[in-house]
Coordinates of C-alpha atoms and ligand atoms in Angstrom, one line a residue:
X1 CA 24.4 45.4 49.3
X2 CA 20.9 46.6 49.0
X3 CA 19.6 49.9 48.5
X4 CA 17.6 51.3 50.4
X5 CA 16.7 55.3 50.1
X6 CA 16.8 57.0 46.3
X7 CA 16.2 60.6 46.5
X8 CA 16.3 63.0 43.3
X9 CA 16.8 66.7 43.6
X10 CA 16.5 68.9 40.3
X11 CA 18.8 71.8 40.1
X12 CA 20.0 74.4 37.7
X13 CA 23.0 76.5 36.9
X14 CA 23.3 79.4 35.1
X15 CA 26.1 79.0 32.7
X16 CA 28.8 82.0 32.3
X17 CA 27.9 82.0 28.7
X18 CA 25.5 80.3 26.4
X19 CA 27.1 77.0 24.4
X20 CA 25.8 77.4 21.0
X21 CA 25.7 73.9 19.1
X22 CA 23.8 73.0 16.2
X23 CA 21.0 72.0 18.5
X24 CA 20.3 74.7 20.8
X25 CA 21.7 77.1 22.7
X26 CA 22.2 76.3 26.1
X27 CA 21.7 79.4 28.8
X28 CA 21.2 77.4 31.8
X29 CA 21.7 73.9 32.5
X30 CA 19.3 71.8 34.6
X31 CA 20.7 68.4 36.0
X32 CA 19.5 66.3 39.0
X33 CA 21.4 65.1 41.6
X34 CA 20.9 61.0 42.8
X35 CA 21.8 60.1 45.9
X36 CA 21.0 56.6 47.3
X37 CA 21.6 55.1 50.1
X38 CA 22.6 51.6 51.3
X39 CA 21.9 49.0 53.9
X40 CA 25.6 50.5 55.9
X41 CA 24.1 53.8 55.9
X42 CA 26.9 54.7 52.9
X43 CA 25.7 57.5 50.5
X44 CA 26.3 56.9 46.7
X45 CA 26.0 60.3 43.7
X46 CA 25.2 60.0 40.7
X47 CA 24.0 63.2 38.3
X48 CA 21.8 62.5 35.5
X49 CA 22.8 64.1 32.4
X50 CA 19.8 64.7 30.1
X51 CA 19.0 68.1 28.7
X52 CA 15.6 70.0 29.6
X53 CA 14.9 69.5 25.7
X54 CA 15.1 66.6 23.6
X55 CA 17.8 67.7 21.0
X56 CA 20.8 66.2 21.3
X57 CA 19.2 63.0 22.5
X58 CA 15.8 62.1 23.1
X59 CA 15.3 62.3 27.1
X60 CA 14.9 65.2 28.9
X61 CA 15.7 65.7 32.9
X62 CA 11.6 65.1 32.9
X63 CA 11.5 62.1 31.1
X64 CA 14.1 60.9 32.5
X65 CA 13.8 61.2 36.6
X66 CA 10.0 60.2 35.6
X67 CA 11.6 56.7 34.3
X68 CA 14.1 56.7 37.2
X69 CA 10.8 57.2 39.8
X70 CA 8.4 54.9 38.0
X71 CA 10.4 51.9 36.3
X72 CA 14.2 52.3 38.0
X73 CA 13.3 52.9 40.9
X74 CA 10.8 49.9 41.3
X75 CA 13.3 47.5 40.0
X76 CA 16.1 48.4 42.8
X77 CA 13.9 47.7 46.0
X78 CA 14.6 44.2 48.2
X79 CA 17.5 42.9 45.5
X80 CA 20.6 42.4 46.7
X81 CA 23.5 43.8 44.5
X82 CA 27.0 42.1 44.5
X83 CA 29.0 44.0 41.8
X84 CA 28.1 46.8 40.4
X85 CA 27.4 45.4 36.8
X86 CA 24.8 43.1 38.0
X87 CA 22.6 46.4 37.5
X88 CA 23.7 46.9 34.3
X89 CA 21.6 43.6 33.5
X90 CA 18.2 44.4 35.0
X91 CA 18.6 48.2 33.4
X92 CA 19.1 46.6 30.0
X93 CA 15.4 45.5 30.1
X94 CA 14.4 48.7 30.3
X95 CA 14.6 50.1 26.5
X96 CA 17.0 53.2 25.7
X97 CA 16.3 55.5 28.5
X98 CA 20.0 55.5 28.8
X99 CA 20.4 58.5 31.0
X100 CA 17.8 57.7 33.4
X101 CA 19.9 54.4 33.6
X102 CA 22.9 56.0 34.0
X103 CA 22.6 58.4 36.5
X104 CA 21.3 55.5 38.9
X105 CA 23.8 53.1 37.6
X106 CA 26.9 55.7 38.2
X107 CA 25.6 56.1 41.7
X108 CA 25.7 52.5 42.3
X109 CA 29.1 52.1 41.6
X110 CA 30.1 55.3 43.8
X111 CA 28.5 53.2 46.3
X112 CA 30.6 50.1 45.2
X113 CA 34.0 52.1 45.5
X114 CA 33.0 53.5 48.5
X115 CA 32.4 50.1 50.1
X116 CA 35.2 48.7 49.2
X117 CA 37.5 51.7 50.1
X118 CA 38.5 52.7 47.4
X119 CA 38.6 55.7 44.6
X120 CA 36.3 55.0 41.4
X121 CA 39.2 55.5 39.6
X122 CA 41.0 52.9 41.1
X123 CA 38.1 50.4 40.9
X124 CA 37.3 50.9 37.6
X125 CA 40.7 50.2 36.6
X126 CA 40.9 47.0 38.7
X127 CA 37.9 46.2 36.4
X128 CA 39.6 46.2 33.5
X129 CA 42.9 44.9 34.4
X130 CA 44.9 48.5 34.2
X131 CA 46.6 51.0 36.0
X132 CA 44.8 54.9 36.1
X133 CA 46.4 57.7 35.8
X134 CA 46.8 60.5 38.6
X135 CA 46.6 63.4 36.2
X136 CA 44.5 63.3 33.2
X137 CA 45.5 65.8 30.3
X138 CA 42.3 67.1 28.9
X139 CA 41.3 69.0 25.8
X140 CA 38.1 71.9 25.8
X141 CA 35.2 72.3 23.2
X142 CA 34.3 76.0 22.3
X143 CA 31.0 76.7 21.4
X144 CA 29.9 78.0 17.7
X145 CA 31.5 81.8 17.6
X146 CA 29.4 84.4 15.6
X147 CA 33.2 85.8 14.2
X148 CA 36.4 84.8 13.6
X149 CA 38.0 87.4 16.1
X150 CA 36.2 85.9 18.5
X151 CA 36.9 82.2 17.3
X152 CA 40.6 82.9 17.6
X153 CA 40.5 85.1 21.0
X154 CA 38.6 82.0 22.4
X155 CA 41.3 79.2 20.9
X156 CA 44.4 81.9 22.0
X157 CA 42.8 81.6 25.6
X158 CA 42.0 77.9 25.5
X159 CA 45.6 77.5 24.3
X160 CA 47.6 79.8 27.0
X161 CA 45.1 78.0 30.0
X162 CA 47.1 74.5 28.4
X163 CA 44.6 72.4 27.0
X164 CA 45.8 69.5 25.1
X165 CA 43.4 70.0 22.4
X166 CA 41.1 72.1 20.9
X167 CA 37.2 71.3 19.9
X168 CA 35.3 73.2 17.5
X169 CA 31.8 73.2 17.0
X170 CA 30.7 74.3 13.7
X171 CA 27.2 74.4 11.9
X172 CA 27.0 75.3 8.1
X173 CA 29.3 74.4 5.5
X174 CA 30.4 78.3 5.4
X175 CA 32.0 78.1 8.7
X176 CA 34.7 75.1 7.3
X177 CA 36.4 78.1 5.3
X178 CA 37.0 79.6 8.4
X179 CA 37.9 76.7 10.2
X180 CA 40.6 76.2 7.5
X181 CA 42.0 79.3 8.0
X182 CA 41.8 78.4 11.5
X183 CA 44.4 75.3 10.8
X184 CA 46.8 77.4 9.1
X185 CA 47.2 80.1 11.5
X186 CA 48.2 77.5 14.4
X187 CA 49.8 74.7 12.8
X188 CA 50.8 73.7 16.0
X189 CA 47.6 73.1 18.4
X190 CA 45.7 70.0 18.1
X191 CA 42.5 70.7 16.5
X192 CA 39.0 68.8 16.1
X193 CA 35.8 70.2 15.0
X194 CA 32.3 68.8 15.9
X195 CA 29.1 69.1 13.8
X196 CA 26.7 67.9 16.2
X197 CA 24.9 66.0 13.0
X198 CA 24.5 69.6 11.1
X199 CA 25.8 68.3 7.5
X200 CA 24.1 66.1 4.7
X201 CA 26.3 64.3 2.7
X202 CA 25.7 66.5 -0.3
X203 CA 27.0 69.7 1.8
X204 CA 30.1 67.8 2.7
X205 CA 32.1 68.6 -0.1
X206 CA 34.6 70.8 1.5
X207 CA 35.6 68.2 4.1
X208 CA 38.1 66.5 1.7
X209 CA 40.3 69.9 2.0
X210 CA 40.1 70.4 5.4
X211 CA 42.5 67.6 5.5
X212 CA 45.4 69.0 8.0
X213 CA 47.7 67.2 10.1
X214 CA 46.4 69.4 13.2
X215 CA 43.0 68.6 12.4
X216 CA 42.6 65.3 14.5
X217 CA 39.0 64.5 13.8
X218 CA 35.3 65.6 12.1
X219 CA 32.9 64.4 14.7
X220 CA 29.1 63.1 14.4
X221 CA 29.1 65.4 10.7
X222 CA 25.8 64.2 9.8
X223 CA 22.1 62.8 11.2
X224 CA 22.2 61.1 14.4
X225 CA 21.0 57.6 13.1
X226 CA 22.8 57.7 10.1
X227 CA 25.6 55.0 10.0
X228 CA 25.5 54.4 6.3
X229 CA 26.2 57.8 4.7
X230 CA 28.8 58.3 7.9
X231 CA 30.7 55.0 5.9
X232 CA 30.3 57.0 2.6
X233 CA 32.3 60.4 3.9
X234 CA 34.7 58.2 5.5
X235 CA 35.8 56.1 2.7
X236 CA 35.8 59.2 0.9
X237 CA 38.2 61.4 3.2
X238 CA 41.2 61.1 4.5
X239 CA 40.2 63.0 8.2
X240 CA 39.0 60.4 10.9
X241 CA 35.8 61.0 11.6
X242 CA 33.8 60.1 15.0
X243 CA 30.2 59.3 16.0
X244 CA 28.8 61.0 19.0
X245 CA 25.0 61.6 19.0
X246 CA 24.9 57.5 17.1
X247 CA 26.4 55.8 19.5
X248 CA 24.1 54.4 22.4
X249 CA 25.2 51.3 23.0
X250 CA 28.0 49.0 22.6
X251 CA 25.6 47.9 19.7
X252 CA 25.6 50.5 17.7
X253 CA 29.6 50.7 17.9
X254 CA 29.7 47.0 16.7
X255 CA 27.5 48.8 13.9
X256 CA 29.9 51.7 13.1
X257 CA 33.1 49.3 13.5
X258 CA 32.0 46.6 10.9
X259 CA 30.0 49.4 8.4
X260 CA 33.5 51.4 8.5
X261 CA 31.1 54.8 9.8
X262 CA 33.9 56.2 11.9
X263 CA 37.9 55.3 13.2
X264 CA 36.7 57.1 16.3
X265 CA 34.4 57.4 19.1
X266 CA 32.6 60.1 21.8
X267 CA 32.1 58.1 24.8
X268 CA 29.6 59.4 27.0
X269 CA 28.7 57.3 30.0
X270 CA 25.6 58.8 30.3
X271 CA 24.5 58.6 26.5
X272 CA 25.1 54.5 27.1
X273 CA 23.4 53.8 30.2
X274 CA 26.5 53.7 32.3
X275 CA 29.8 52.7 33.5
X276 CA 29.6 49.2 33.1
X277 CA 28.2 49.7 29.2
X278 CA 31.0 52.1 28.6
X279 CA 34.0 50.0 30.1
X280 CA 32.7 47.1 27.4
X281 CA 32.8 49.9 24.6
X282 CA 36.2 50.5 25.7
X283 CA 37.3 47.1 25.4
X284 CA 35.7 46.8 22.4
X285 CA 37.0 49.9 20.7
X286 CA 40.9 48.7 21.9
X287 CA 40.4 45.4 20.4
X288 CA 38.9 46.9 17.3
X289 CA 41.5 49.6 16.7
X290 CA 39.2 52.4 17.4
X291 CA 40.0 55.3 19.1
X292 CA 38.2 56.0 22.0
X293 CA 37.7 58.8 24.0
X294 CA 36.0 60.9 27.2
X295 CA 33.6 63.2 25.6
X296 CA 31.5 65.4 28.0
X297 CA 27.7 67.1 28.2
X298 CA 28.9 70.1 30.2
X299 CA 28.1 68.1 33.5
X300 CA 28.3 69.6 36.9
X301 CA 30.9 68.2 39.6
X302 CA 29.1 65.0 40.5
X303 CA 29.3 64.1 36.9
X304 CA 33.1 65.7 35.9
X305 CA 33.9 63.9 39.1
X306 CA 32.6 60.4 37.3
X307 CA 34.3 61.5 34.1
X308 CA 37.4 62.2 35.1
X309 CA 37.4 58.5 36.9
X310 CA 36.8 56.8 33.6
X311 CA 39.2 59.3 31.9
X312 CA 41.8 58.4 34.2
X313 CA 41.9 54.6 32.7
X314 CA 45.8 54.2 31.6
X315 CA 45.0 54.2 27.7
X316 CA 42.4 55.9 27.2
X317 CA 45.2 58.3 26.0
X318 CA 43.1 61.3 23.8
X319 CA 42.3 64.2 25.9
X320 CA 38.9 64.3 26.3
X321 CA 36.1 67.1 26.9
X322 CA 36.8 67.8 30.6
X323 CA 36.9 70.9 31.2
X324 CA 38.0 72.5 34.5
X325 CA 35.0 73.4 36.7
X326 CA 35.1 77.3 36.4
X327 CA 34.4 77.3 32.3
X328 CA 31.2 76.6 32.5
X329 CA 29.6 78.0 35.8
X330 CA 29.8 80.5 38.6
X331 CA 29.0 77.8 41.3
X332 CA 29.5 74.2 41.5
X333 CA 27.0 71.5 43.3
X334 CA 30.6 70.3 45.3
X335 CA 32.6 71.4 47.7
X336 CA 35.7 71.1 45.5
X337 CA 37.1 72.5 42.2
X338 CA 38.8 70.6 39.3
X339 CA 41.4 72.9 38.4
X340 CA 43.1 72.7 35.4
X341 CA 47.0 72.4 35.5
X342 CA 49.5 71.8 33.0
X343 CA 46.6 71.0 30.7
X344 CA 45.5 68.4 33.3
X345 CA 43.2 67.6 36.2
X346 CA 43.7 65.9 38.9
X347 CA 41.6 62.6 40.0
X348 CA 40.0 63.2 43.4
X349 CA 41.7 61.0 46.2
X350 CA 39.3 60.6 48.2
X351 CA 36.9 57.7 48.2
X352 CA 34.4 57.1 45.5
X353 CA 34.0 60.1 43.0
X354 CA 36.0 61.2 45.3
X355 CA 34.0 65.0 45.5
X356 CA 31.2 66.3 47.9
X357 CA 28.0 67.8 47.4
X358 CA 28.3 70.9 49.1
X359 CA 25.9 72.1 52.5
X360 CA 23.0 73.4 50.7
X361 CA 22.3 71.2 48.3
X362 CA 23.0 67.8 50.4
X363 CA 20.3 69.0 52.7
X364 CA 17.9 70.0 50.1
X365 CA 18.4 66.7 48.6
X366 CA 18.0 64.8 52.5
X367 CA 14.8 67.0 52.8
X368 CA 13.0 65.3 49.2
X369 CA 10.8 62.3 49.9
X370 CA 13.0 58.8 49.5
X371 CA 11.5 57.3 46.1
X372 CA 12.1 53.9 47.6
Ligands
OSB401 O1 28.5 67.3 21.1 O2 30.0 66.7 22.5 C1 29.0 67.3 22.2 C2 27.9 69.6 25.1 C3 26.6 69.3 25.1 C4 26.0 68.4 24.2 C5 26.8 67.8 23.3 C6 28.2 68.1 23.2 C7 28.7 69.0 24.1 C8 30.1 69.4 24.1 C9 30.7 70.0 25.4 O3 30.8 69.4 23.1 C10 31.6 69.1 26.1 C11 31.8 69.6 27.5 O4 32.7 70.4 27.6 O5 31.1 69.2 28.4
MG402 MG1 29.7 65.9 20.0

């Protein structure tokens, strides 16, 4: 196929409350919706992820949909695409600028799926020679608390709506007594917590006792290019620990399997530049003996709709951070809901992501200028 019309269409959503990590506090969250279109007239979605700030990674939605107009967008005129991870060649050229690259590349495979009639989830299965799953059990991550009562009413409610597993972020090395307290009072929910690179290795000292069997996982505990002192606190704890903010590439997982930095990893497509990168960290990770998982970057439904495709893979097992569309904002870009059941979502059956953008926004975005 070739593409033929790209069109970009920044939005923003107010969340219902602000997600406090150790790198900012989020209040409202600006995406921007791809669509493009291809030489049958078929529409393909993609959302690009980046923050407005450069905290958690370095793009930003600016930087990025400036790449996607002046170097991705350039690169996809007059070439003809016959699988989706041909792209994922060309973009590789293009130096980190992973998001940019992802939210083109995701599109692209909607497009794929479509054209071949069938659901992403079932395509990317077929791609790597498995089965998906029809309901994915997912777990929630809860935003740094300024108490404990409201650190517990938040983990009560996360439990009784059924997620599978319960995500934690925390900041300082004061909030881990907490957090242990945290452990004992329900032995029997599945915990993690998630440091979003907040720790040194000298203020790690209480990890050792946080040891718990409900305590799954510390993840990305200290600097985001750090993979040596992350091998340090591993060897010297008995708690897995897992690299989110590190891991761009199926590189730098090579890098954390063979330095011993983590037994676990936060796969993001959009943080690696894609689905194709991310179905090669998969592989990897299951050969390697690494745990793998769907993490998430509070996305809007275009992006939860790609997620929950690549969380659907039969074996990728841990619940991952998918949460159902109404905990983070009062209106979706779709015309659908994911609604959480049973601890679970369900995978769209309809083709492709399988979810629509709804009235407004498709004709805002078929009133922007094609970038093609
Ligand atoms: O560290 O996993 C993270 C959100 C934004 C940026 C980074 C992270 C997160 C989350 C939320 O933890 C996951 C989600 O529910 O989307
Ligand atoms: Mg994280």
């Amino acid at each position: 196929m070739k593409i033929i019309k790209m069109h970009l269409l920044p939005i923003k959503l107010q969340l219902k409350k602000p997600f406090i990590s150790n790198h900012e506090t989020i209040s409202e969250r600006e995406i921007t919706v791809i669509g493009l279109k291809n030489d049958a007239g078929i529409w393909g979605y993609g959302e690009l992820e980046a923050f407005s700030a450069p905290y958690y990674t370095p793009e930003t939605q600016e930087s990025a949909r400036l790449i996607i107009r002046k170097v991705i967008g350039p690169l996809l005129k007059n070439i003809q695409i016959n699988q989706p991870e041909e792209i994922t060649i060309i973009f590789n050229n293009i130096a980190g600028n992973q998001m940019a690259k992802a939210a083109v590349e995701t599109a692209i495979w909607d497009l794929f799926a479509k054209t071949q009639k069938k659901t992403l989830a079932e395509l990317i299965a077929q791609k790597m020679n498995t089965t998906y799953r029809q309901n994915v059990p997912v777990g929630i991550s809860i935003g740094a608390k300024s108490s404990l009562v409201d650190l517990k009413n938040t983990i009560i409610s996360a439990n009784a709506q059924g997620y599978r597993r319960i995500k934690i972020k925390v900041t300082s090395s004061e909030e881990l007594d907490i957090i242990k307290r945290i452990l004992q009072e329900f032995p029997d929910l599945t915990f993690m917590i998630d440091a979003n690179s907040s720790f040194s290795l000298k203020t790690t000292t209480k990890f050792a006792e946080l040891a718990a069997p409900n305590l799954v996982m510390i993840e990305q505990p200290l600097r985001t290019t750090d993979f040596v002192d992350h091998s340090r606190l591993q060897s010297r704890i008995k708690t897995r620990l897992c690299l989110d903010e590190n891991i761009f590439s199926l590189d730098d997982v090579k890098t954390a399997c063979m330095l011993k930095s983590a037994q676990a990893i936060n796969l993001k497509i959009a943080r690696v530049g894609g689905i194709t990168n991310a179905l090669a960290i998969i592989n990897f990770c299951w050969e390697h003996k690494l745990l793998v998982w769907c993490g998430g970057m509070l996305e809007a439904g275009i992006g939860r709709a790609t997620n929950l495709a690549i969380a659907s893979l039969t074996g990728l097992n841990f619940p991952g951070d998918i949460s159902a569309s109404s905990r983070y904002y009062f209106k979706d870009v779709i015309t659908s809901e994911f609604i959480l059941e049973h601890g679970m979502l369900s995978v769209p059956d309809e083709l492709g992501i399988g979810v629509v953008l709804n009235s407004k926004y498709q004709k805002a975005l078929q009133n922007t200028v094609s970038l093609l």
